[in-house]
Short mmCIF file of C-alpha atoms in Angstrom, two decimals:
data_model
loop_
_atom_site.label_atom_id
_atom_site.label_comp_id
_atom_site.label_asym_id
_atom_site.label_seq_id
_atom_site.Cartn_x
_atom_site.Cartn_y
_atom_site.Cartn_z
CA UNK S 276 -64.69 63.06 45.53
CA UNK S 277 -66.09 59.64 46.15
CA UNK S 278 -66.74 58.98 42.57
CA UNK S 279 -63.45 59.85 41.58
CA UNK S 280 -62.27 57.49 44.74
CA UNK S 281 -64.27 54.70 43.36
CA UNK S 282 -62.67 55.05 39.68
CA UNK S 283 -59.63 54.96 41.19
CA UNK S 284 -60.12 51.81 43.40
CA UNK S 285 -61.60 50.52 39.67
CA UNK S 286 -58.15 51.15 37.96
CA UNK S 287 -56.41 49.83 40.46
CA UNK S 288 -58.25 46.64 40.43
CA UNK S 289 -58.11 46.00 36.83
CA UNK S 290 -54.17 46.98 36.78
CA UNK S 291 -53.69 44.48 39.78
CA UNK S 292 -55.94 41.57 38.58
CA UNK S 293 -53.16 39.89 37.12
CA UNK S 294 -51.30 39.76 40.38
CA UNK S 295 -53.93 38.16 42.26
CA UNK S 296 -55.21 35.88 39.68
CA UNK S 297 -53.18 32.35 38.85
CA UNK S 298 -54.28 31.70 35.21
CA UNK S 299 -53.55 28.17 34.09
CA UNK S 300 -51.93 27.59 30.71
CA UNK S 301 -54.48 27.38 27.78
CA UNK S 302 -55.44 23.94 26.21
CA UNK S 303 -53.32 25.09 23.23
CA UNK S 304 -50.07 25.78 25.00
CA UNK S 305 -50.84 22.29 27.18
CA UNK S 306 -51.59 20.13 24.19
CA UNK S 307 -48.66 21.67 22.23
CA UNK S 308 -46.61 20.81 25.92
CA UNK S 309 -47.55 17.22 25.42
CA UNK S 310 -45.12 14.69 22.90
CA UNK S 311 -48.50 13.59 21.01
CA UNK S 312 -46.17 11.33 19.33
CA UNK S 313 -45.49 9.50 22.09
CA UNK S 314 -46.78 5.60 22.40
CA UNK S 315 -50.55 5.30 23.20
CA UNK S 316 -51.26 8.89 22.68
CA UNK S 317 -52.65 8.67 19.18
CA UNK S 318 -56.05 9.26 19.60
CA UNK S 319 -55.30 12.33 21.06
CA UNK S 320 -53.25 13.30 18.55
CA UNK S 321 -56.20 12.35 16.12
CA UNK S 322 -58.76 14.27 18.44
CA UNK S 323 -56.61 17.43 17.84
CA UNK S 324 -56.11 16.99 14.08
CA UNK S 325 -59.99 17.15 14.23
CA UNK S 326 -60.33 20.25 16.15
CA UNK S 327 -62.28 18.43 19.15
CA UNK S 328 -60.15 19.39 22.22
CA UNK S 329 -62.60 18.07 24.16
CA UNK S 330 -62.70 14.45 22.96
CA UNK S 331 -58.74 14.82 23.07
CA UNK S 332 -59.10 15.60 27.07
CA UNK S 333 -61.61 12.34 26.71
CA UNK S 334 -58.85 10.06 25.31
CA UNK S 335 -56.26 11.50 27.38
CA UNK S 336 -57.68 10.28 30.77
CA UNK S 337 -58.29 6.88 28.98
CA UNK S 338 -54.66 6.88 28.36
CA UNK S 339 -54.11 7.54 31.72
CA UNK S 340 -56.06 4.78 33.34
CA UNK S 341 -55.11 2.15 30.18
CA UNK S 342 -51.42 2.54 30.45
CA UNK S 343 -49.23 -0.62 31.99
CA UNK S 344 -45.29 1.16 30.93
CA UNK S 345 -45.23 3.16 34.00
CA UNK S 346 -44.44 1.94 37.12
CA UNK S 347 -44.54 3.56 40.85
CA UNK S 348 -43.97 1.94 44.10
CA UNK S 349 -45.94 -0.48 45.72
CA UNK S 350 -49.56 1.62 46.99
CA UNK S 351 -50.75 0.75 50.54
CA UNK S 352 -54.29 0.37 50.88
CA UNK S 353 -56.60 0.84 54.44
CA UNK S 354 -56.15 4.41 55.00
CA UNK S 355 -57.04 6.71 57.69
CA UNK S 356 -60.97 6.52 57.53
CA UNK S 357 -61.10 9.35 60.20
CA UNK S 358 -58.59 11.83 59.06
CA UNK S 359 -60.07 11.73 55.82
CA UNK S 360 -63.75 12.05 56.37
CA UNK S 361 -62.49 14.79 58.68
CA UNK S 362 -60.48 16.68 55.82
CA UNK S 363 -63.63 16.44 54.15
CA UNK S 364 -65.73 18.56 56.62
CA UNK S 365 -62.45 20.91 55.95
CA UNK S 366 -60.48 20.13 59.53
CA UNK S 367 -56.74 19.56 58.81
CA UNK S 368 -54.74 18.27 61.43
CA UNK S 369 -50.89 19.55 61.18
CA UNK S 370 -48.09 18.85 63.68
CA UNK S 371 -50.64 17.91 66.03
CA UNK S 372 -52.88 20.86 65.49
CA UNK S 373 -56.01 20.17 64.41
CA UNK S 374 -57.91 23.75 62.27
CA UNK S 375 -60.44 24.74 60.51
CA UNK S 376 -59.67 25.52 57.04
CA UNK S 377 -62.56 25.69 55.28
CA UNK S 378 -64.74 28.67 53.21
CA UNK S 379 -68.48 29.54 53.39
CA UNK S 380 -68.41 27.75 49.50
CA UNK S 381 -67.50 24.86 51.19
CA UNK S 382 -63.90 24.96 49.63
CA UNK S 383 -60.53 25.02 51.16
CA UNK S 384 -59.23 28.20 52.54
CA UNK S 385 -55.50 28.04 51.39
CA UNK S 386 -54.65 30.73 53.21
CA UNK S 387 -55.29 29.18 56.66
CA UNK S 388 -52.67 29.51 59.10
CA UNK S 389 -51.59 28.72 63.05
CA UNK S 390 -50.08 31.96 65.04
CA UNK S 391 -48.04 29.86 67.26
CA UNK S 392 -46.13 28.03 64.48
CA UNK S 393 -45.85 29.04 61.21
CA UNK S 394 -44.99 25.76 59.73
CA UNK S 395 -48.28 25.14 60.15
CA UNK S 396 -49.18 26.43 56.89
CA UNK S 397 -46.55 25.69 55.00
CA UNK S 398 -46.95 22.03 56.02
CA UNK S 399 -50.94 22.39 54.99
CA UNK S 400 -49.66 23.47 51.80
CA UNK S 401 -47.90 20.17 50.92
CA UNK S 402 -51.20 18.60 51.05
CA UNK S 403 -49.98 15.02 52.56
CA UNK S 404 -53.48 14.23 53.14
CA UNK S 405 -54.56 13.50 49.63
CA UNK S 406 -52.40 10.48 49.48
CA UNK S 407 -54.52 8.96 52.47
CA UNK S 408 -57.59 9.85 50.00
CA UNK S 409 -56.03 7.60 47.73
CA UNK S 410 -55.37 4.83 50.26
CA UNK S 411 -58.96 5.32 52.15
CA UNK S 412 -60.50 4.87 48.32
CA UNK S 413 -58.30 1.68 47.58
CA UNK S 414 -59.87 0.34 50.29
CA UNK S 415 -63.65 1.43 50.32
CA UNK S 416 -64.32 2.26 46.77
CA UNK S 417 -66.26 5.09 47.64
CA UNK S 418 -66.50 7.17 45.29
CA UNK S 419 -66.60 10.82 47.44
CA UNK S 420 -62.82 10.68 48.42
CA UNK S 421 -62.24 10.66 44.43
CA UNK S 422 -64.56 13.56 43.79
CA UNK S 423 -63.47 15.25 46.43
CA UNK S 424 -59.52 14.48 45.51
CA UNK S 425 -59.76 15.65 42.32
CA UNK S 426 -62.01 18.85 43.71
CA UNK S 427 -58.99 19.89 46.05
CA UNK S 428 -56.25 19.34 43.33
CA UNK S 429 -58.60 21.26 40.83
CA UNK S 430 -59.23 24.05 43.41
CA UNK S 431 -55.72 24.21 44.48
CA UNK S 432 -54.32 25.33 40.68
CA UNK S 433 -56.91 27.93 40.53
CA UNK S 434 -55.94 29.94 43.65
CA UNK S 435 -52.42 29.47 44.39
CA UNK S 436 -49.24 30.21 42.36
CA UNK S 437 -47.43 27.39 41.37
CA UNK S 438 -44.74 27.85 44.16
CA UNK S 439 -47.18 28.67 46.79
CA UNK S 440 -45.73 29.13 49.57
CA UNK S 441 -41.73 27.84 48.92
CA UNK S 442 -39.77 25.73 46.93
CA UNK S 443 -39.41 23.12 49.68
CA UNK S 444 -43.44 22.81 50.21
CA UNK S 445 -43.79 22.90 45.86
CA UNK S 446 -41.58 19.42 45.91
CA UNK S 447 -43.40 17.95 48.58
CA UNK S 448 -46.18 19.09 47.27
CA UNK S 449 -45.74 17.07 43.80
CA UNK S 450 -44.53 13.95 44.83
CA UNK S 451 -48.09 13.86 47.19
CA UNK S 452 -50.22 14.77 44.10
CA UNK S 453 -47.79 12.28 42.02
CA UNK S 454 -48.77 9.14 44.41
CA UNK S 455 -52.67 9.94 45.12
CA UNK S 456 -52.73 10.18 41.36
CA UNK S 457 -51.79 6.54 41.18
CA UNK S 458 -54.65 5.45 43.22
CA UNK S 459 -57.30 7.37 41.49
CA UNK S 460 -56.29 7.39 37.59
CA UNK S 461 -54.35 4.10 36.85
CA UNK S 462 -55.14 1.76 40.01
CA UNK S 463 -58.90 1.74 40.47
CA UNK S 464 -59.87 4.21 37.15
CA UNK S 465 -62.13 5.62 39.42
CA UNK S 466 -65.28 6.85 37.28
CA UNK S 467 -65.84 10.32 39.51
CA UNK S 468 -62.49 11.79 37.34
CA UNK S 469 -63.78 14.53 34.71
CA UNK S 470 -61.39 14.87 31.74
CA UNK S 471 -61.38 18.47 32.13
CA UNK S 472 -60.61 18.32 35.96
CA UNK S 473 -57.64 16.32 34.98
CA UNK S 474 -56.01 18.24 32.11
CA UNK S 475 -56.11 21.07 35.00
CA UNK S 476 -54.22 18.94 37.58
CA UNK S 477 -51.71 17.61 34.49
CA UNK S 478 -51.32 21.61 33.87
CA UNK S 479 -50.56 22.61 37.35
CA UNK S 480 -47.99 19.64 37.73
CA UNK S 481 -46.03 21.07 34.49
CA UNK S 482 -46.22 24.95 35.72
CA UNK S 483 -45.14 23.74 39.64
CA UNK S 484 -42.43 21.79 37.72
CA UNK S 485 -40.88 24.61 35.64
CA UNK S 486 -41.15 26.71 39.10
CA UNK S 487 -38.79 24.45 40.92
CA UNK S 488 -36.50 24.22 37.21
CA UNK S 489 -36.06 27.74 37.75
CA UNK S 490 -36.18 28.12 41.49
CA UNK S 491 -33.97 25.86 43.23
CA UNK S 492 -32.24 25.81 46.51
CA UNK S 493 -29.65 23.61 45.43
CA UNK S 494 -27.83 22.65 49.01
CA UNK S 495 -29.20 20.27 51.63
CA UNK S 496 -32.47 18.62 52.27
CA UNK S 497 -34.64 21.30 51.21
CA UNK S 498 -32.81 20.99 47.70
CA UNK S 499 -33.24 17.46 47.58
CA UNK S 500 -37.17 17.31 48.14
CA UNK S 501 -37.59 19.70 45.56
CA UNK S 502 -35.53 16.93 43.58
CA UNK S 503 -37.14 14.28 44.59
CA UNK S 504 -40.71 15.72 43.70
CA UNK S 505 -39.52 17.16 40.40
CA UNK S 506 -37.93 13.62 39.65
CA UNK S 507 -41.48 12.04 40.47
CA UNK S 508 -43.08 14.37 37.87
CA UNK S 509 -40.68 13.41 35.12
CA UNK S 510 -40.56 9.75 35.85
CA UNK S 511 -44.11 9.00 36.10
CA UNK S 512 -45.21 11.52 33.16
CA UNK S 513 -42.55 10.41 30.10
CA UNK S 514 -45.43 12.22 27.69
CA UNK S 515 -44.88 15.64 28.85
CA UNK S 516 -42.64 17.94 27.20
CA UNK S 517 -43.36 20.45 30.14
CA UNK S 518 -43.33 23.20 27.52
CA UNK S 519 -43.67 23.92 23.72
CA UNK S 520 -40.30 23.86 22.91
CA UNK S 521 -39.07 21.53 25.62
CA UNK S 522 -38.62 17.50 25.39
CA UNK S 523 -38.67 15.35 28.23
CA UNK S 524 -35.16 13.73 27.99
CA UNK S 525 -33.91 17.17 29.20
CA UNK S 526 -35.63 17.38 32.39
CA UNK S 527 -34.54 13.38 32.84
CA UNK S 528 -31.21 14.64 32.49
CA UNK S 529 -31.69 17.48 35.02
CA UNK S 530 -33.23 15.96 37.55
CA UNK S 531 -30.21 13.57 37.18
CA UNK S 532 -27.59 16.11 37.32
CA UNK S 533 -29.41 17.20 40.13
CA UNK S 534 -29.05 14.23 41.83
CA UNK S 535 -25.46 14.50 40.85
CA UNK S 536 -25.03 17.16 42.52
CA UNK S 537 -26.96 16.81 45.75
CA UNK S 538 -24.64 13.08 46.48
CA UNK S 539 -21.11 14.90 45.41
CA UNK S 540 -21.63 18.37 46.92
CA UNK S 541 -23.82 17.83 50.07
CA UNK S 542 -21.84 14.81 51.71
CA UNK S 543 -18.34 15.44 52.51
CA UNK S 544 -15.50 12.95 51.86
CA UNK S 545 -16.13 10.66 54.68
CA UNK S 546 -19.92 9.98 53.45
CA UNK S 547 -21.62 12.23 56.23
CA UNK S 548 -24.33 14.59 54.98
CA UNK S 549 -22.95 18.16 55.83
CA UNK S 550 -25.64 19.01 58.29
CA UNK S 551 -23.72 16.99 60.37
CA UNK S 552 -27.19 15.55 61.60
CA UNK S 553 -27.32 11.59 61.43
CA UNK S 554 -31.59 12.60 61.38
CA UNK S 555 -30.93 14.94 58.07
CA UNK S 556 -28.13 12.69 56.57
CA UNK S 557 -30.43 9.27 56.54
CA UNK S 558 -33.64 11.89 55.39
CA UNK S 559 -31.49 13.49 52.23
CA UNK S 560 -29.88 10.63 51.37
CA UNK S 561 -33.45 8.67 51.53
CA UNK S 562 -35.04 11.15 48.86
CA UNK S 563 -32.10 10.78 46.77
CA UNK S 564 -32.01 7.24 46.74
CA UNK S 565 -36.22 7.31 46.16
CA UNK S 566 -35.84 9.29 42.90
CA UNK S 567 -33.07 6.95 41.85
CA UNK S 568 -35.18 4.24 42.84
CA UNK S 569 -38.39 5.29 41.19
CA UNK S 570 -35.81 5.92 37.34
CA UNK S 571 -34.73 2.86 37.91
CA UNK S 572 -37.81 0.79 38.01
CA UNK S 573 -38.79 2.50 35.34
CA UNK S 574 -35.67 1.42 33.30
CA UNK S 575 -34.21 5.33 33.63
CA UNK S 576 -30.46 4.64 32.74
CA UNK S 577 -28.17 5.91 35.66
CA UNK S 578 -24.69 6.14 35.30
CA UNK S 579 -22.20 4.05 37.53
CA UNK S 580 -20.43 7.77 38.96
CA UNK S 581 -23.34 8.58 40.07
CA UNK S 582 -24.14 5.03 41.86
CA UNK S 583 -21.24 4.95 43.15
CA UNK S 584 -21.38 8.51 45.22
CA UNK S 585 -23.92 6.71 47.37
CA UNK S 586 -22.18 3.97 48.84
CA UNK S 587 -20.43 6.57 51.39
CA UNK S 588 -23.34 7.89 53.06
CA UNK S 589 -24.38 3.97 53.17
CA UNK S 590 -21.31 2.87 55.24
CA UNK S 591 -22.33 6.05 57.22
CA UNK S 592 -25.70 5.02 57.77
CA UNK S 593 -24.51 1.54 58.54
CA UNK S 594 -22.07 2.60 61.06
CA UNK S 595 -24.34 5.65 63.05
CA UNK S 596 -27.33 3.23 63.35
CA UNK S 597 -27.85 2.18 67.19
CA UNK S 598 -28.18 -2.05 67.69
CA UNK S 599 -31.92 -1.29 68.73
CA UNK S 600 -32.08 0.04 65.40
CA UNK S 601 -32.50 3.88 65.73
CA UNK S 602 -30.77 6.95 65.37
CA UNK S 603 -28.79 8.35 68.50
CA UNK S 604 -30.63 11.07 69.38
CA UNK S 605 -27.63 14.05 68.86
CA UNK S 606 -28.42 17.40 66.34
CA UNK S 607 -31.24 17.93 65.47
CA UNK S 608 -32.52 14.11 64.90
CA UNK S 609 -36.08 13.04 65.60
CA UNK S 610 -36.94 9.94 63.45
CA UNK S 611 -36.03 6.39 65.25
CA UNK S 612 -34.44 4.98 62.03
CA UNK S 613 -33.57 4.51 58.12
CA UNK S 614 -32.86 0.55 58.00
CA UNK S 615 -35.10 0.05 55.43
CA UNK S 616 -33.07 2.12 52.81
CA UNK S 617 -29.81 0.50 54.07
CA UNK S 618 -31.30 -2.81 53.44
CA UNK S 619 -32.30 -1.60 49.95
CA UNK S 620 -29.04 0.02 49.06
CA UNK S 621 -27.30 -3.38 50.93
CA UNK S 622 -29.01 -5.14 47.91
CA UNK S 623 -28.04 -2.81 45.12
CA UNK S 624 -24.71 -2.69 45.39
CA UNK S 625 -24.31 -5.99 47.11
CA UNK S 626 -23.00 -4.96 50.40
CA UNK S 627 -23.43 -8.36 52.70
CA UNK S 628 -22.05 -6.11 55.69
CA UNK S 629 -24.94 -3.53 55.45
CA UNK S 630 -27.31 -5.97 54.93
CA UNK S 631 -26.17 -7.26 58.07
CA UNK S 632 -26.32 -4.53 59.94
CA UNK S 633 -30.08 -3.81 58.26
CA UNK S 634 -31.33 -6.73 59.27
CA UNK S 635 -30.13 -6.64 62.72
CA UNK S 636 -28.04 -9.68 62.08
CA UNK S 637 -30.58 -11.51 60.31
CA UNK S 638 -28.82 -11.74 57.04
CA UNK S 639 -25.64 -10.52 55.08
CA UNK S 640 -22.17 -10.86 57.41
CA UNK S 641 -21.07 -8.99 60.09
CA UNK S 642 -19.08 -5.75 58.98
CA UNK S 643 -15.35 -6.38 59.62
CA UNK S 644 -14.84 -3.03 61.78
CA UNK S 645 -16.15 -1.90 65.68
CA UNK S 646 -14.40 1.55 65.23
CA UNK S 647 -15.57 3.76 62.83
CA UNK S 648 -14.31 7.31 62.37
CA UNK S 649 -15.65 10.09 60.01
CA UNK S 650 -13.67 13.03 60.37
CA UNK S 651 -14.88 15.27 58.36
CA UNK S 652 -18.66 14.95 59.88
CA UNK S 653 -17.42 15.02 63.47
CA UNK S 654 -18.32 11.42 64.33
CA UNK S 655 -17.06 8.61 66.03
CA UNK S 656 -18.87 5.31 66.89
CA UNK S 657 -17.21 1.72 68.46
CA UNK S 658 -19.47 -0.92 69.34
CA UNK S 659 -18.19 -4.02 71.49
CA UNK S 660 -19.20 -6.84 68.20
CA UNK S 661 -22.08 -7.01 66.07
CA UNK S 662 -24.22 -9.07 67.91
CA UNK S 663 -22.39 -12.55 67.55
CA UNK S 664 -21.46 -12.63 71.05
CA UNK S 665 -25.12 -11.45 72.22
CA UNK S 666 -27.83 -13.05 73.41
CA UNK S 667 -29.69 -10.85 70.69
CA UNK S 668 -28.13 -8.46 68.11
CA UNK S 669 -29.50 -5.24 70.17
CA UNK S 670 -27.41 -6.09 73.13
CA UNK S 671 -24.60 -4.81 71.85
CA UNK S 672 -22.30 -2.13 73.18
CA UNK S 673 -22.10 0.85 71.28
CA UNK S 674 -20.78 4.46 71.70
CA UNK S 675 -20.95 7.29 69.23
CA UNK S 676 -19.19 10.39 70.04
CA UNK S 677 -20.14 13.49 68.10
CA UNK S 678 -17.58 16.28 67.48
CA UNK S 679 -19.44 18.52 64.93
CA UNK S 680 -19.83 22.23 65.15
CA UNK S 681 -23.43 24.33 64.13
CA UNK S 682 -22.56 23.99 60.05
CA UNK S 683 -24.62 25.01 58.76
CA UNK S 684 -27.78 24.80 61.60
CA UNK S 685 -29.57 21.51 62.44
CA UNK S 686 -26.09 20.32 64.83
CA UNK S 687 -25.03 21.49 67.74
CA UNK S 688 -22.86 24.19 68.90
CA UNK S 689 -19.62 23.46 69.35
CA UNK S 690 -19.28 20.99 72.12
CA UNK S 691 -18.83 17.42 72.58
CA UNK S 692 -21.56 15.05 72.07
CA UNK S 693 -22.28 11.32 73.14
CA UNK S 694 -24.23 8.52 73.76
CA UNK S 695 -23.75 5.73 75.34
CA UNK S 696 -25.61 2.66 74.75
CA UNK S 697 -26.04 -1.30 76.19
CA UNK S 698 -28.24 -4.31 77.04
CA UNK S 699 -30.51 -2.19 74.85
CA UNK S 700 -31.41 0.53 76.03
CA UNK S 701 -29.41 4.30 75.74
CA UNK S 702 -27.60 4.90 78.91
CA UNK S 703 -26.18 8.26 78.94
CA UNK S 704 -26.95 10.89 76.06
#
């Protein structure tokens, strides 16, 4: 009876090992996923021609570090010294709970999780931390934050599926491994990368990609993070093909659509995001704007329709914006404020009146209005001026009242809202 137990349990293994396994693409379909005729890439293309994958792996990572055609934002340097010598020891600290997450190997356990709040994991899953790596090793040159960056990313492929745990966590997830890549690869060419170690990384970026082409919530901020870190992918890697048969200028032009459709389906008519939350309007409309940002610095063509669908959730930004600065504090809104993307999209599309209001009255002109209504979003703000009769800008009078009902979730129920703000400071919410 036992022995017939254990062949059973054996069966059953070898029948489930696929499921539990996460087997990365071969060199074969990876190379053969890569536009080898694309500039700079030659010698790879050469090492193939020869057979010798493993000088091709070689040249790839040179191309990597050589190449000047790509461009990301501006990298910050200094770092978290702390946090990251902690995350080394394998302590993560996530919405202010600090765990263990670590195995007897020494590795991360993936699997880690907090029973009071399950965000917990899914927030350890989008790895933010390896970005402060990146900005720790910009600053100290020492060489353990890259081995142990490239370690986590390595480790990572091999033991999760590529849309471990959701779709949301898989965007963040990219645009986090996108950015520390800068650091490590092209920035400081750190010496600690292994060719081999990277062609696994640059394999697990094209399988997490074609997760998130074919599983896509395509409403609201969740949709546009996974946007935003699919766009990050296809900007900064112009070489990949993503799969045999694919070529990249169809996943440019779907991550555009995408954007397409996130600015003409997810803000209504007046400009206001449809989570009627001035916190998730300013944080989808900011990962929008960053992956038409990052195209466009890059010299990624975007159309004028589409430019034009975000000057409405501008003016709203413009308008909802306290003279402090901040966001009133009504739905569910918890950062202080977005005034550096106004200021940014002031300057695109020459706006003098949002630049204004950006800049706290620094620059730009004063917009001509103290009443603004949106409607369709529920909200209605007046403001006494725009500072010009002030002894400073934030001593404005300003009152927003909010009218939205729980549509979809992150607003309120339906009752009336307000704040009421002056000689800076919020009076009455």
């Amino acid at each position: 009876m036992k022995h017939d137990l254990f062949l059973l349990f054996t069966v059953f293994l070898v029948i489930m090992k696929p499921v539990f396994a996460f087997p990365i693409m071969s060199d074969k379909e990876f190379f053969d996923s890569l536009n080898l005729s694309y500039p700079g890439i030659e010698a790879v293309k050469t090492a193939l021609i020869s057979a010798d994958t493993a000088l091709a792996k070689t040249k790839l990572l040179e191309y990597y570090q050589d190449r000047t055609s790509v461009h990301y934002f501006d990298l910050l340097v200094g770092g978290d010294v702390s946090g990251a010598n902690d995350n080394l020891n394998r302590y993560f600290t996530v919405n202010g709970v600090r765990l263990f997450a670590g195995k007897s190997d020494g590795s991360i356990d993936w699997k880690t999780s907090y029973s009071k709040d399950s965000e917990w994991h899914y927030q350890f899953l989008r790895m933010y931390w390896v970005v402060n790596y990146g900005r720790v090793y910009g600053s100290t040159r020492d060489e353990k934050y890259a081995r142990e960056w490239i370690a986590e990313l390595v480790n990572w492929a091999k033991e999760n599926p590529p849309g471990n745990p959701r779709t949301l966590d898989t965007g963040i997830r990219l645009r986090n491994w996108v950015e520390s890549f800068q650091y490590f690869i092209p920035k400081y060419r750190s010496p600690s990368i292994i060719p081999e170690e990277l062609v696994i990384v640059l394999k697990s970026l094209m399988e997490q990609c074609r997760f998130l082409r074919d599983n896509w919530r395509s409403t609201g901020n969740w949709g546009a993070e996974e946007t935003r870190g699919l766009g990050s992918v296809v900007t900064m890697f112009p070489e990949f093909r993503f799969t045999p048969g694919g070529n990249w200028q169809w996943w440019r032009d779907l991550v555009i659509s995408r954007m397409q459709h996130h600015l003409a389906g997810d803000f209504y008519r007046d400009g206001v995001q449809f989570e009627t939350s001035p916190g998730y309007h300013c944080l989808e409309y900011r990962n929008i704007f960053l992956s038409y940002e990052l195209m466009h610095i890059n010299g990624i063509h975007i159309s004028d329709s589409l430019r034009v669908l975000f000057i409405k959730p501008l003016e709203f930004m413009m308008y909802i914006h306290k003279p402090d600065g901040f966001l009133p504090q009504l739905s569910d809104t918890d950062r202080k404020g977005y005034l550096d993307y106004l200021k940014d999209g002031a300057e695109i599309f020459n706006r003098q009146d949002m630049l204004y209001a950006a800049t706290k009255g620094k620059q730009g002109t004063p917009p001509e209005k103290t009443f603004a209504a949106f409607p369709y979003g529920g909200y209605f703000v007046m403001r006494s001026d725009w500072g010009q009769n002030q002894k400073k800008y934030e001593d404005s009078e300003y009152l927003v009242f909010d009218t939205g009902s729980n549509e979809p979730w992150h607003a309120h129920f339906d009752i009336l809202n307000f704040v009421a703000y002056a000689n800076g400071s919020t009076l009455i919410r």
